[in-house]
Amino acid sequence: MVLTMADWTEAELAALRRAYASGTTRVSYDGKTVDYGSAEDLLGRIRTIERQIAGTTARPIAGFAGFLRGDR
């Protein structure tokens, strides 16, 4: 399953984190209410969204390796 940014909102992520921190599995956001089966299910959703964020905001890093012999 591939998520896009349209599949979640910042409000959802914030609500998920609040629910997880408080120990509940019922989450309400944007006029919706979702009951997760367990804290593990809830945490899984949080991690899925966080991975999506990391994948879309990570910038590629390019570098140049240089070496010095030390005798010059």
mmCIF file of C-alpha atoms in Angstrom:
data_model
loop_
_atom_site.group_PDB
_atom_site.id
_atom_site.type_symbol
_atom_site.label_atom_id
_atom_site.label_comp_id
_atom_site.label_asym_id
_atom_site.label_seq_id
_atom_site.Cartn_x
_atom_site.Cartn_y
_atom_site.Cartn_z
ATOM 1 C CA MET A 1 0.000 0.000 0.000
ATOM 2 C CA VAL A 2 1.456 3.318 -1.049
ATOM 3 C CA LEU A 3 0.330 6.401 0.824
ATOM 4 C CA THR A 4 0.370 9.886 -0.551
ATOM 5 C CA MET A 5 0.178 13.095 1.393
ATOM 6 C CA ALA A 6 -3.529 13.231 0.465
ATOM 7 C CA ASP A 7 -4.051 10.054 2.532
ATOM 8 C CA TRP A 8 -3.316 11.780 5.842
ATOM 9 C CA THR A 9 -3.233 15.227 7.413
ATOM 10 C CA GLU A 10 -1.106 16.934 10.030
ATOM 11 C CA ALA A 11 -4.229 17.025 12.213
ATOM 12 C CA GLU A 12 -4.503 13.230 11.958
ATOM 13 C CA LEU A 13 -0.867 12.701 12.905
ATOM 14 C CA ALA A 14 -1.157 15.069 15.867
ATOM 15 C CA ALA A 15 -4.345 13.331 17.038
ATOM 16 C CA LEU A 16 -2.730 9.898 16.681
ATOM 17 C CA ARG A 17 0.255 10.984 18.765
ATOM 18 C CA ARG A 18 -1.982 12.485 21.465
ATOM 19 C CA ALA A 19 -4.082 9.323 21.633
ATOM 20 C CA TYR A 20 -1.029 7.077 21.830
ATOM 21 C CA ALA A 21 0.531 9.229 24.554
ATOM 22 C CA SER A 22 -2.679 9.141 26.588
ATOM 23 C CA GLY A 23 -3.104 5.380 26.229
ATOM 24 C CA THR A 24 -6.360 5.413 24.261
ATOM 25 C CA THR A 25 -7.063 3.746 20.925
ATOM 26 C CA ARG A 26 -9.940 6.014 19.827
ATOM 27 C CA VAL A 27 -8.802 8.934 17.706
ATOM 28 C CA SER A 28 -10.892 11.900 16.549
ATOM 29 C CA TYR A 29 -9.743 14.459 13.985
ATOM 30 C CA ASP A 30 -11.300 16.510 11.191
ATOM 31 C CA GLY A 31 -14.800 15.386 12.215
ATOM 32 C CA LYS A 32 -13.849 11.698 11.988
ATOM 33 C CA THR A 33 -13.444 9.090 14.713
ATOM 34 C CA VAL A 34 -11.377 5.938 14.298
ATOM 35 C CA ASP A 35 -11.097 3.065 16.776
ATOM 36 C CA TYR A 36 -7.817 1.174 16.516
ATOM 37 C CA GLY A 37 -7.756 -2.438 17.705
ATOM 38 C CA SER A 38 -4.703 -1.963 19.891
ATOM 39 C CA ALA A 39 -1.959 0.448 20.816
ATOM 40 C CA GLU A 40 0.287 -1.444 18.393
ATOM 41 C CA ASP A 41 -2.151 -0.740 15.530
ATOM 42 C CA LEU A 42 -2.193 2.922 16.468
ATOM 43 C CA LEU A 43 1.589 3.085 16.664
ATOM 44 C CA GLY A 44 1.800 1.328 13.303
ATOM 45 C CA ARG A 45 -0.304 4.064 11.714
ATOM 46 C CA ILE A 46 1.889 6.732 13.300
ATOM 47 C CA ARG A 47 5.053 5.055 12.006
ATOM 48 C CA THR A 48 3.565 4.647 8.519
ATOM 49 C CA ILE A 49 2.817 8.357 8.316
ATOM 50 C CA GLU A 50 6.250 9.260 9.717
ATOM 51 C CA ARG A 51 7.938 7.068 7.080
ATOM 52 C CA GLN A 52 5.878 8.781 4.394
ATOM 53 C CA ILE A 53 6.953 12.181 5.696
ATOM 54 C CA ALA A 54 10.593 11.109 5.788
ATOM 55 C CA GLY A 55 10.356 9.782 2.241
ATOM 56 C CA THR A 56 8.852 12.951 0.826
ATOM 57 C CA THR A 57 10.959 15.482 2.665
ATOM 58 C CA ALA A 58 14.350 13.793 2.517
ATOM 59 C CA ARG A 59 16.671 15.519 0.105
ATOM 60 C CA PRO A 60 19.264 13.517 -1.763
ATOM 61 C CA ILE A 61 22.772 14.139 -0.549
ATOM 62 C CA ALA A 62 25.684 14.250 -2.944
ATOM 63 C CA GLY A 63 29.254 14.417 -1.814
ATOM 64 C CA PHE A 64 32.802 14.389 -3.051
ATOM 65 C CA ALA A 65 35.396 12.239 -1.382
ATOM 66 C CA GLY A 66 38.889 13.618 -1.091
ATOM 67 C CA PHE A 67 42.032 12.050 0.266
ATOM 68 C CA LEU A 68 45.316 13.510 1.402
ATOM 69 C CA ARG A 69 48.471 11.455 1.720
ATOM 70 C CA GLY A 70 49.817 13.732 4.412
ATOM 71 C CA ASP A 71 53.342 13.967 2.940
ATOM 72 C CA ARG A 72 52.681 16.828 0.517
#
